Short mmCIF file of C-alpha atoms in Angstrom, two decimals:
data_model
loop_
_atom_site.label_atom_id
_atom_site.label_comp_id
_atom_site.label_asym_id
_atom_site.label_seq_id
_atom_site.Cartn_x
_atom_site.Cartn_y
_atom_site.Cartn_z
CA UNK A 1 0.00 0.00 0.00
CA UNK A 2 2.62 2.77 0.89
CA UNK A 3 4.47 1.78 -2.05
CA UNK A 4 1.72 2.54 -4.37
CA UNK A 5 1.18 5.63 -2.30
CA UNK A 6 4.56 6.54 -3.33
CA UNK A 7 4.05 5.73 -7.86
CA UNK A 8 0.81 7.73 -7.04
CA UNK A 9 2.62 10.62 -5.64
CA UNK A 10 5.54 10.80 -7.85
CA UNK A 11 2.66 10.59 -10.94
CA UNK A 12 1.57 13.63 -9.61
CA UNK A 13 4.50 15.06 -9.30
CA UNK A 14 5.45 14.59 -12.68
CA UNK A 15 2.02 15.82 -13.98
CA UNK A 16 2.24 19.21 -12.08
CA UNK A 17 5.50 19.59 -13.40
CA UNK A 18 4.79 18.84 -16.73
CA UNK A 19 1.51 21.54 -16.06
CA UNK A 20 3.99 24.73 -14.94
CA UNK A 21 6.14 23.77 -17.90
CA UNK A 22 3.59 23.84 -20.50
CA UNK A 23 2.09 27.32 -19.14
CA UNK A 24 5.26 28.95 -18.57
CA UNK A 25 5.97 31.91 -21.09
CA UNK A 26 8.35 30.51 -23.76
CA UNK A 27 11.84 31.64 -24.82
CA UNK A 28 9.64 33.62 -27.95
CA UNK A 29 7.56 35.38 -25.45
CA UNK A 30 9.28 38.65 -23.87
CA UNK A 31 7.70 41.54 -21.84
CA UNK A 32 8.00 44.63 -24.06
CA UNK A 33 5.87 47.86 -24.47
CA UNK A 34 2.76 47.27 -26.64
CA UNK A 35 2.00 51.02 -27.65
CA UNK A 36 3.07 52.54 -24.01
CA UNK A 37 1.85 50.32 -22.07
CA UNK A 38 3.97 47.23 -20.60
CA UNK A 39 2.55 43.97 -21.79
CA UNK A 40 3.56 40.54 -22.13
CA UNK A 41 3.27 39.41 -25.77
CA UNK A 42 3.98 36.37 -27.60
CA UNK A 43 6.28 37.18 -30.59
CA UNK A 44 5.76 33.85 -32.62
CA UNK A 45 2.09 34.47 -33.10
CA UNK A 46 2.09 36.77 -36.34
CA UNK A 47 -0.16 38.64 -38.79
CA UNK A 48 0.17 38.40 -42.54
CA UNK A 49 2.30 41.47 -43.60
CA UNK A 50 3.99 42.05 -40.30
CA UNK A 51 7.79 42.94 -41.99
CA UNK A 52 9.43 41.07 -38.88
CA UNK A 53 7.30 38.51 -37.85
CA UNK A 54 9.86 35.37 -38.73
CA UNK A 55 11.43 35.61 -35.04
CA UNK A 56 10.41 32.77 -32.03
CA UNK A 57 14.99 32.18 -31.21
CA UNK A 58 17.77 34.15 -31.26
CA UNK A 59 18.10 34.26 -34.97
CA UNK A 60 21.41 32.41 -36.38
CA UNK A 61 22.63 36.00 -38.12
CA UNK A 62 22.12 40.03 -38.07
CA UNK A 63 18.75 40.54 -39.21
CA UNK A 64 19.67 43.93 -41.29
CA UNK A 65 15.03 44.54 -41.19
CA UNK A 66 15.17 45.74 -37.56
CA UNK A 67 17.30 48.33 -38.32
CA UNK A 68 15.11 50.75 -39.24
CA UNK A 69 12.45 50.07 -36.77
CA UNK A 70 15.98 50.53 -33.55
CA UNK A 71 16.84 54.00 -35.24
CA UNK A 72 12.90 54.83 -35.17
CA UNK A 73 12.48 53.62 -31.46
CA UNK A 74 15.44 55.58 -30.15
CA UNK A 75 14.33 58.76 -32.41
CA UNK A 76 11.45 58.67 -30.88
CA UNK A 77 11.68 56.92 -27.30
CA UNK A 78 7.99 55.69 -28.01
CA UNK A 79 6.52 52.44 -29.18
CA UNK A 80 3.77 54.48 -31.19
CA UNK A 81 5.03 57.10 -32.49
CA UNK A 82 8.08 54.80 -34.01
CA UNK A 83 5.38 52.61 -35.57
CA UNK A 84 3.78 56.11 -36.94
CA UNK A 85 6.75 57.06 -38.32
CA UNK A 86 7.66 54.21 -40.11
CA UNK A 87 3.86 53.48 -41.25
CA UNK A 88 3.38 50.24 -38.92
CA UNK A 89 0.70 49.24 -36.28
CA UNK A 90 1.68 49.39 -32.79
CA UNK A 91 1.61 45.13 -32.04
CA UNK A 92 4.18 44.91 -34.86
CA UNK A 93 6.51 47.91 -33.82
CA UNK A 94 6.17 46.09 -30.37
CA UNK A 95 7.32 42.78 -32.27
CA UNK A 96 9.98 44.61 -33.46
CA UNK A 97 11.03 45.30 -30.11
CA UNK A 98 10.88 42.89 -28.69
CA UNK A 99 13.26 40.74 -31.45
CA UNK A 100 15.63 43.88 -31.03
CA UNK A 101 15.71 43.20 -27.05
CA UNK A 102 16.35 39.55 -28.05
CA UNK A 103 19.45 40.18 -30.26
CA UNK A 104 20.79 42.73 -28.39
CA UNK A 105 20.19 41.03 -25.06
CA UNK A 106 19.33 44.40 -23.40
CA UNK A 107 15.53 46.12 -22.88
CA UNK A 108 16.61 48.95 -24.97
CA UNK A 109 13.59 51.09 -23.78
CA UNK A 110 12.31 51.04 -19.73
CA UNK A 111 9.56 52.53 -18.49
CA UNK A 112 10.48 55.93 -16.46
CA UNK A 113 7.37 57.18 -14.80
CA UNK A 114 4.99 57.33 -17.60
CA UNK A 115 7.03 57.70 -20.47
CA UNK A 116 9.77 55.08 -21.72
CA UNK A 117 13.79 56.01 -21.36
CA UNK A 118 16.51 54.41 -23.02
CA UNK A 119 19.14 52.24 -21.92
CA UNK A 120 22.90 53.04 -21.11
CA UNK A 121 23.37 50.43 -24.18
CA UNK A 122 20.90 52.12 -26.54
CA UNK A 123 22.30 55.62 -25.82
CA UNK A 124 25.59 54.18 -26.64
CA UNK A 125 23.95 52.46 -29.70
CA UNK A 126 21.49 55.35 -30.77
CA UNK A 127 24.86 57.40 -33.02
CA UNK A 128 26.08 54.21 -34.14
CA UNK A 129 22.58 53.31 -36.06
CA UNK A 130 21.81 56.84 -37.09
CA UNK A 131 25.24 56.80 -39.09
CA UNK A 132 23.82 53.44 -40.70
CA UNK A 133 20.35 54.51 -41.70
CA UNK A 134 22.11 58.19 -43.18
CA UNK A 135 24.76 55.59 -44.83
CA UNK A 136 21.52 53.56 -46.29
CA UNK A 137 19.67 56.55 -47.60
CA UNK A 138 22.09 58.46 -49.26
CA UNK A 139 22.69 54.43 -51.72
CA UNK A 140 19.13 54.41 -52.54
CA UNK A 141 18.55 58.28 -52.98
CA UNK A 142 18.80 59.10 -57.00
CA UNK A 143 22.46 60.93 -56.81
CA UNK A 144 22.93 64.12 -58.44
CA UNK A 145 23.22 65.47 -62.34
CA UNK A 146 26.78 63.95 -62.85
CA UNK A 147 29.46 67.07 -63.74
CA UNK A 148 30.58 65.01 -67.07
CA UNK A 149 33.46 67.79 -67.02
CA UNK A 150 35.03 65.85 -64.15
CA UNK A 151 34.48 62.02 -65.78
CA UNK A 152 37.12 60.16 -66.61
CA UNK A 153 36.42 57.60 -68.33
CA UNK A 154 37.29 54.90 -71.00
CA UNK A 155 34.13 54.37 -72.93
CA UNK A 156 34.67 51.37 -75.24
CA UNK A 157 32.73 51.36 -79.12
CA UNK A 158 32.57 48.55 -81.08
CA UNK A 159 31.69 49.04 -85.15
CA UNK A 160 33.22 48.32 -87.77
CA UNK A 161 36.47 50.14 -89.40
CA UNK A 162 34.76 52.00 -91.95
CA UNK A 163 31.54 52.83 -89.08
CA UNK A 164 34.45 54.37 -86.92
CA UNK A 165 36.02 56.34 -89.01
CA UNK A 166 32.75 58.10 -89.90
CA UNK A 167 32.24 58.35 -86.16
CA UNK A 168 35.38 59.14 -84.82
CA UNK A 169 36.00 62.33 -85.40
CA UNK A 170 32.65 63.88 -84.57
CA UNK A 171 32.36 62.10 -81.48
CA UNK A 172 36.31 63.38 -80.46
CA UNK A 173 35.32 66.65 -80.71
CA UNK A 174 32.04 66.49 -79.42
CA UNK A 175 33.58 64.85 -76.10
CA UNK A 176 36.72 67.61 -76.29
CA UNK A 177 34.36 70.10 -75.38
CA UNK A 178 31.60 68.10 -73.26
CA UNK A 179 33.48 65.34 -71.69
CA UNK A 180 37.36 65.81 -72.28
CA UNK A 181 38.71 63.84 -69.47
CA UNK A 182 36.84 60.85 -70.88
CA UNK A 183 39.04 58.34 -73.06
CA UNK A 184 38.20 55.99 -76.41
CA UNK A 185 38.41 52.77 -77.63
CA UNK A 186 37.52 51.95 -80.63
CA UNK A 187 37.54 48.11 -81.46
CA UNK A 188 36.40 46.28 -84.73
CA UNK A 189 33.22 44.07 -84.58
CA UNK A 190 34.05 40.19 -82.97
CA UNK A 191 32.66 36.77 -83.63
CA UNK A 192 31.81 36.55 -79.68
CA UNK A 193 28.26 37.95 -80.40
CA UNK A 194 26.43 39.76 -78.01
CA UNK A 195 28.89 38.60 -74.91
CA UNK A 196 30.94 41.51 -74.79
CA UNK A 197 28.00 43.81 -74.08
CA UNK A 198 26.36 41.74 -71.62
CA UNK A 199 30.00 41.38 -69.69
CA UNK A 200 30.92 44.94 -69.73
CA UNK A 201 33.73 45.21 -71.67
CA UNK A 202 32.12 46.74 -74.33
CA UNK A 203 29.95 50.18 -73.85
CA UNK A 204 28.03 50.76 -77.08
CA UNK A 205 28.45 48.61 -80.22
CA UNK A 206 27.57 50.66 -83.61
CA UNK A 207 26.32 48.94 -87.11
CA UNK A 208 24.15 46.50 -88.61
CA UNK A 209 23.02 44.41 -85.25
CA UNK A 210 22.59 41.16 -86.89
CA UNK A 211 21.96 39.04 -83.65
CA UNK A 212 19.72 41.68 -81.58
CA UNK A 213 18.62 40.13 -78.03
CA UNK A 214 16.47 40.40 -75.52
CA UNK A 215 19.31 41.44 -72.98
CA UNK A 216 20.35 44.68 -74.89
CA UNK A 217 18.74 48.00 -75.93
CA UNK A 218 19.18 48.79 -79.45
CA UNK A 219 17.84 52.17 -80.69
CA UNK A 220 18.10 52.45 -84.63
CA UNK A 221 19.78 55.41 -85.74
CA UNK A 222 19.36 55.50 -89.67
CA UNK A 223 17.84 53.31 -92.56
CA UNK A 224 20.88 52.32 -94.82
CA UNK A 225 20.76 50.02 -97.92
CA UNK A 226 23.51 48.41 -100.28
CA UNK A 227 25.69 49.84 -102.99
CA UNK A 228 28.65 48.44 -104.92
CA UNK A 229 31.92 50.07 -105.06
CA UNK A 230 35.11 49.55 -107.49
CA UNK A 231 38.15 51.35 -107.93
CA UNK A 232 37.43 54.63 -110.44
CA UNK A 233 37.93 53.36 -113.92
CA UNK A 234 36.77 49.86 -113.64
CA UNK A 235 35.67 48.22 -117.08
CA UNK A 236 32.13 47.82 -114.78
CA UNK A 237 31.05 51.20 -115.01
CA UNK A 238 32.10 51.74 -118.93
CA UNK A 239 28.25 51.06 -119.55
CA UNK A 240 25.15 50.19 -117.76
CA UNK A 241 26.06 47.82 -114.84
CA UNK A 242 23.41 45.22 -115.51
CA UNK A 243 22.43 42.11 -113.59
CA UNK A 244 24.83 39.67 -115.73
CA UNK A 245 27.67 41.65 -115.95
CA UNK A 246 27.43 42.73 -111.57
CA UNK A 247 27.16 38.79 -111.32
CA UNK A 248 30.29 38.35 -113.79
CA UNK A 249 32.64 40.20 -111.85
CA UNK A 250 34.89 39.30 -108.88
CA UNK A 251 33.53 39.89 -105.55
CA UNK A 252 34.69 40.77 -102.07
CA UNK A 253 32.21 39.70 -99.57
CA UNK A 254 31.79 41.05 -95.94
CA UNK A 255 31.27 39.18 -92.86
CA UNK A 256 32.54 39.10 -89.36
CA UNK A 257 31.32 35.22 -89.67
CA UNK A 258 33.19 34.37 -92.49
CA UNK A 259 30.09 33.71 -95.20
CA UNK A 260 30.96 33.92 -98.42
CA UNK A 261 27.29 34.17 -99.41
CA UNK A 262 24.15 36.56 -98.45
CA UNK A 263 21.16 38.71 -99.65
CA UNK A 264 22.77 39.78 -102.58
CA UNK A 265 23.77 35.78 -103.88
CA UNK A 266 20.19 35.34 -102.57
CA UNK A 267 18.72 37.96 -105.14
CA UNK A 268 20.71 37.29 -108.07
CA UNK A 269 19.71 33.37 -107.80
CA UNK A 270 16.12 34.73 -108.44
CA UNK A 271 17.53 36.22 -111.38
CA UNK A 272 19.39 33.01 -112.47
CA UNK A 273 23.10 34.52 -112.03
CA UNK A 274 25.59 33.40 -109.57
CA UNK A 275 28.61 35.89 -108.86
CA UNK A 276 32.12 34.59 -108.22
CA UNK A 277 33.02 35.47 -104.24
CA UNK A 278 37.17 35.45 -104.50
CA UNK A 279 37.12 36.30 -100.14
CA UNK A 280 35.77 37.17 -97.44
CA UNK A 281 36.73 39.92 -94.96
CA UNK A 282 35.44 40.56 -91.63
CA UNK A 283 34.69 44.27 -91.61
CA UNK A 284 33.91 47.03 -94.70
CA UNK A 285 37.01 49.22 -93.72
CA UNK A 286 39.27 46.31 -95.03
CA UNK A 287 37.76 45.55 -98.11
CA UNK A 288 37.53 49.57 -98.64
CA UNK A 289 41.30 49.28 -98.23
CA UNK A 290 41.42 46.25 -101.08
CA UNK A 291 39.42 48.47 -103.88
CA UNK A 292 41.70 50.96 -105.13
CA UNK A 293 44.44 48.30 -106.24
CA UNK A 294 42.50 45.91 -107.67
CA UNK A 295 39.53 44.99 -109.98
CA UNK A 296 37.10 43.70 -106.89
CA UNK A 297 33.48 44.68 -106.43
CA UNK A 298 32.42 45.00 -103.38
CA UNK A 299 28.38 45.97 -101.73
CA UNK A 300 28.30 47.75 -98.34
CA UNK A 301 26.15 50.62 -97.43
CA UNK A 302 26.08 53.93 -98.86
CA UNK A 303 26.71 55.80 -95.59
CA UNK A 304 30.21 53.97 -95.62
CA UNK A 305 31.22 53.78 -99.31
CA UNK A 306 30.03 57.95 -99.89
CA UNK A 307 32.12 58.94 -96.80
CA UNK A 308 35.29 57.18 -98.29
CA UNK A 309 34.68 57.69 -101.85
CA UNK A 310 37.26 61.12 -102.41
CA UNK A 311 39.55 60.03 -99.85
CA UNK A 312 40.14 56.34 -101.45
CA UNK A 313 39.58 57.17 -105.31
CA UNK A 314 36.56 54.86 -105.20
CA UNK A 315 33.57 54.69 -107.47
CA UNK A 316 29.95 53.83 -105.94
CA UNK A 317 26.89 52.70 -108.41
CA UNK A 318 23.39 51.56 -107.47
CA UNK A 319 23.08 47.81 -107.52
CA UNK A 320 20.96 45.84 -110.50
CA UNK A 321 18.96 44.12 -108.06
CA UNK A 322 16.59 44.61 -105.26
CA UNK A 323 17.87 44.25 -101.52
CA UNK A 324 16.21 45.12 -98.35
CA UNK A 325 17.05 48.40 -96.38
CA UNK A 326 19.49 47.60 -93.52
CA UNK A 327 19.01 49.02 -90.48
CA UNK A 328 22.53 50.91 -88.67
CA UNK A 329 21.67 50.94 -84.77
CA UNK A 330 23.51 51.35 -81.65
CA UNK A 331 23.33 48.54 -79.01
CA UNK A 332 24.40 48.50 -75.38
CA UNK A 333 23.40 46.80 -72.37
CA UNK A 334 20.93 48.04 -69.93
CA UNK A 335 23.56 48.29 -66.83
CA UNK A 336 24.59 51.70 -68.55
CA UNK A 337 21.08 52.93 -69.14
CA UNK A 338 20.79 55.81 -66.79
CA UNK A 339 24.35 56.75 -66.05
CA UNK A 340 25.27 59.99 -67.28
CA UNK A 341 27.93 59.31 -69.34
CA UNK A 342 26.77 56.70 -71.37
CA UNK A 343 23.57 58.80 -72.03
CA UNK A 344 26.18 61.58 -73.48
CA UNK A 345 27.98 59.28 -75.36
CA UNK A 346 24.59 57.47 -77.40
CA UNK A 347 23.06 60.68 -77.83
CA UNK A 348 26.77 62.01 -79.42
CA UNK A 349 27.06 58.60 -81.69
CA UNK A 350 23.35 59.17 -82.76
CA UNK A 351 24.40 63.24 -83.67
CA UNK A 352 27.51 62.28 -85.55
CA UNK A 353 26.10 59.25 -87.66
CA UNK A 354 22.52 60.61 -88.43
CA UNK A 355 24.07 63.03 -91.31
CA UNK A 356 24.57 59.83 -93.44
CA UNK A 357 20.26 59.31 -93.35
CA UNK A 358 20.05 62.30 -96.21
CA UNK A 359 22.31 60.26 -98.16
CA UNK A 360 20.68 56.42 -97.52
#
């Protein structure tokens, strides 16, 4: 008998134990000021839309949300008017709290008659966070109208030879006057494709975008379309340069790619001719270069083969056959899109190469 007595006692025991446990406040719940007023709250019961709700431990790393809601609190040494000022209700400000008072292991705010003081450790803290929240505004505050007098820069073009040298000058002494601590590279058109852009190493690529994406801006500058070009005095242009005898002649094609075929083969197949390709260049400056010594033909657009026509003793004719206008953009990625530079330097390339349009 007493030794039941005794399992029946230590059952009970065990059950009253269990009974103080269960209705104890848990490590999540922590007395803190709801509004003004000193309450005991539990902090893993949440609302939808509460911004720092995801606390019930000590979390495993700085929680960079309850920043804002510390600086507010210690502004303004009240529970309510830090959730006025930073547009929150009351319960979740005092949520806030209490997950500060949790991190920092210190009350942060104590009640002082009938107002709420702050803590040796929040003074001390109350500088430190100000600096932070100054710091955090000033990075996502639009920064000023950038003095492009003081840039320096190296703003890298891509386009092809003949593209440049049309562009070149302008744009030098556009960005003498505007921009004249800013530097230039100009490189010729690659076979890497759009990469360059996307990667940064390239600012603004200038021509005929044959493989536009999704990832890049391209703003068309000019409608362009095809011309042939010889040397002056080529047996060509001693009469009317006909379908047969363009297709009879020895061609120079252009292509970064390497084709030796295109629109133009395309067009004169319609036709029944097929022209003789002899090579392929990658860019229109080279086979400008090729003309004047020998007795190639070559098609490229009329902005390019006008602008070197005195300089390289070339002739330029109308083609015999029909080919589609070809659009000259300029391409860049949107990374640059606001900064202040980069807008100078598209609207420059778009001033200096629109003068060819009267002439397309």
């Amino acid at each position: 008998m007493a030794e039941s007595l005794r399992v029946i006692g230590f059952i009970l025991f065990l059950a009253a134990l269990l009974v103080i446990t269960w209705f104890r406040p848990s490590d999540g719940q922590q007395k803190h000021f709801s509004g003004d007023a000193l309450t005991r709250t539990d902090v893993s019961g949440s609302r939808p839309g509460d911004w720092a709700d995801d606390f019930s431990a000590p979390p495993p790393h700085v929680d960079m949300r309850l920043l804002p809601a510390l600086d507010a609190l210690l502004q303004e040494g009240s529970v309510t008017g830090a959730a006025e000022r930073l547009a929150l209700s009351p319960p979740a400000m005092s949520r806030a709290l209490s997950k500060i008072r949790h991190a920092l292991g210190d009350p942060v705010l104590v009640r002082a008659g009938r107002g709420l003081v702050p803590t040796p450790r929040a003074l001390e803290l109350q500088p430190k966070v100000r600096a932070l929240m100054r710091e955090a505004e000033d990075l996502l505050t639009p920064r000023p109208q950038e003095d492009l007098a003081q840039v320096s820069r190296t703003l890298t073009i891509v386009a092809d030879e003949a593209y440049a040298a049309v562009l070149a000058p302008a744009l030098l002494r556009q960005a003498s006057e505007e921009v004249p601590l800013a530097r230039f590279t100009f490189t010729v058109e690659n076979t890497h494709g759009n990469a360059p852009l996307r990667e940064g190493a390239v600012d603004i690529e200038v021509g005929i975008i044959d493989e536009p994406s999704p990832e890049l801006r391209i703003d068309p500058l000019f409608t362009d379309r095809f011309v042939g070009t010889v040397r002056t005095g080529h047996s060509l242009l001693e009469g009317a340069v006909t379908a047969s005898a363009f297709a009879a002649a020895r061609h120079v094609s252009v292509s970064r790619k390497g084709r030796m075929t295109g629109p133009i083969d395309v067009a004169l197949q319609e036709l029944g001719l097929r022209r003789e390709v002899v090579a392929s260049v990658p860019n229109y400056g080279e086979a400008l270069l090729m003309l004047p010594s020998t007795n190639f033909v070559t098609a490229m657009p009329r902005s390019l083969a006008t602008s070197a026509q005195e300089s390289l003793g070339i002739e330029v004719f109308d083609l015999p056959i029909e080919t589609a206008p070809i659009s000259i953009c300029q391409a860049w990625h949107p990374r640059h899109e606001t900064e202040p530079v980069h807008v100078w330097l598209r609207q420059a390339v778009r001033s200096a190469l629109t003068q060819p349009a009267s002439t397309a």
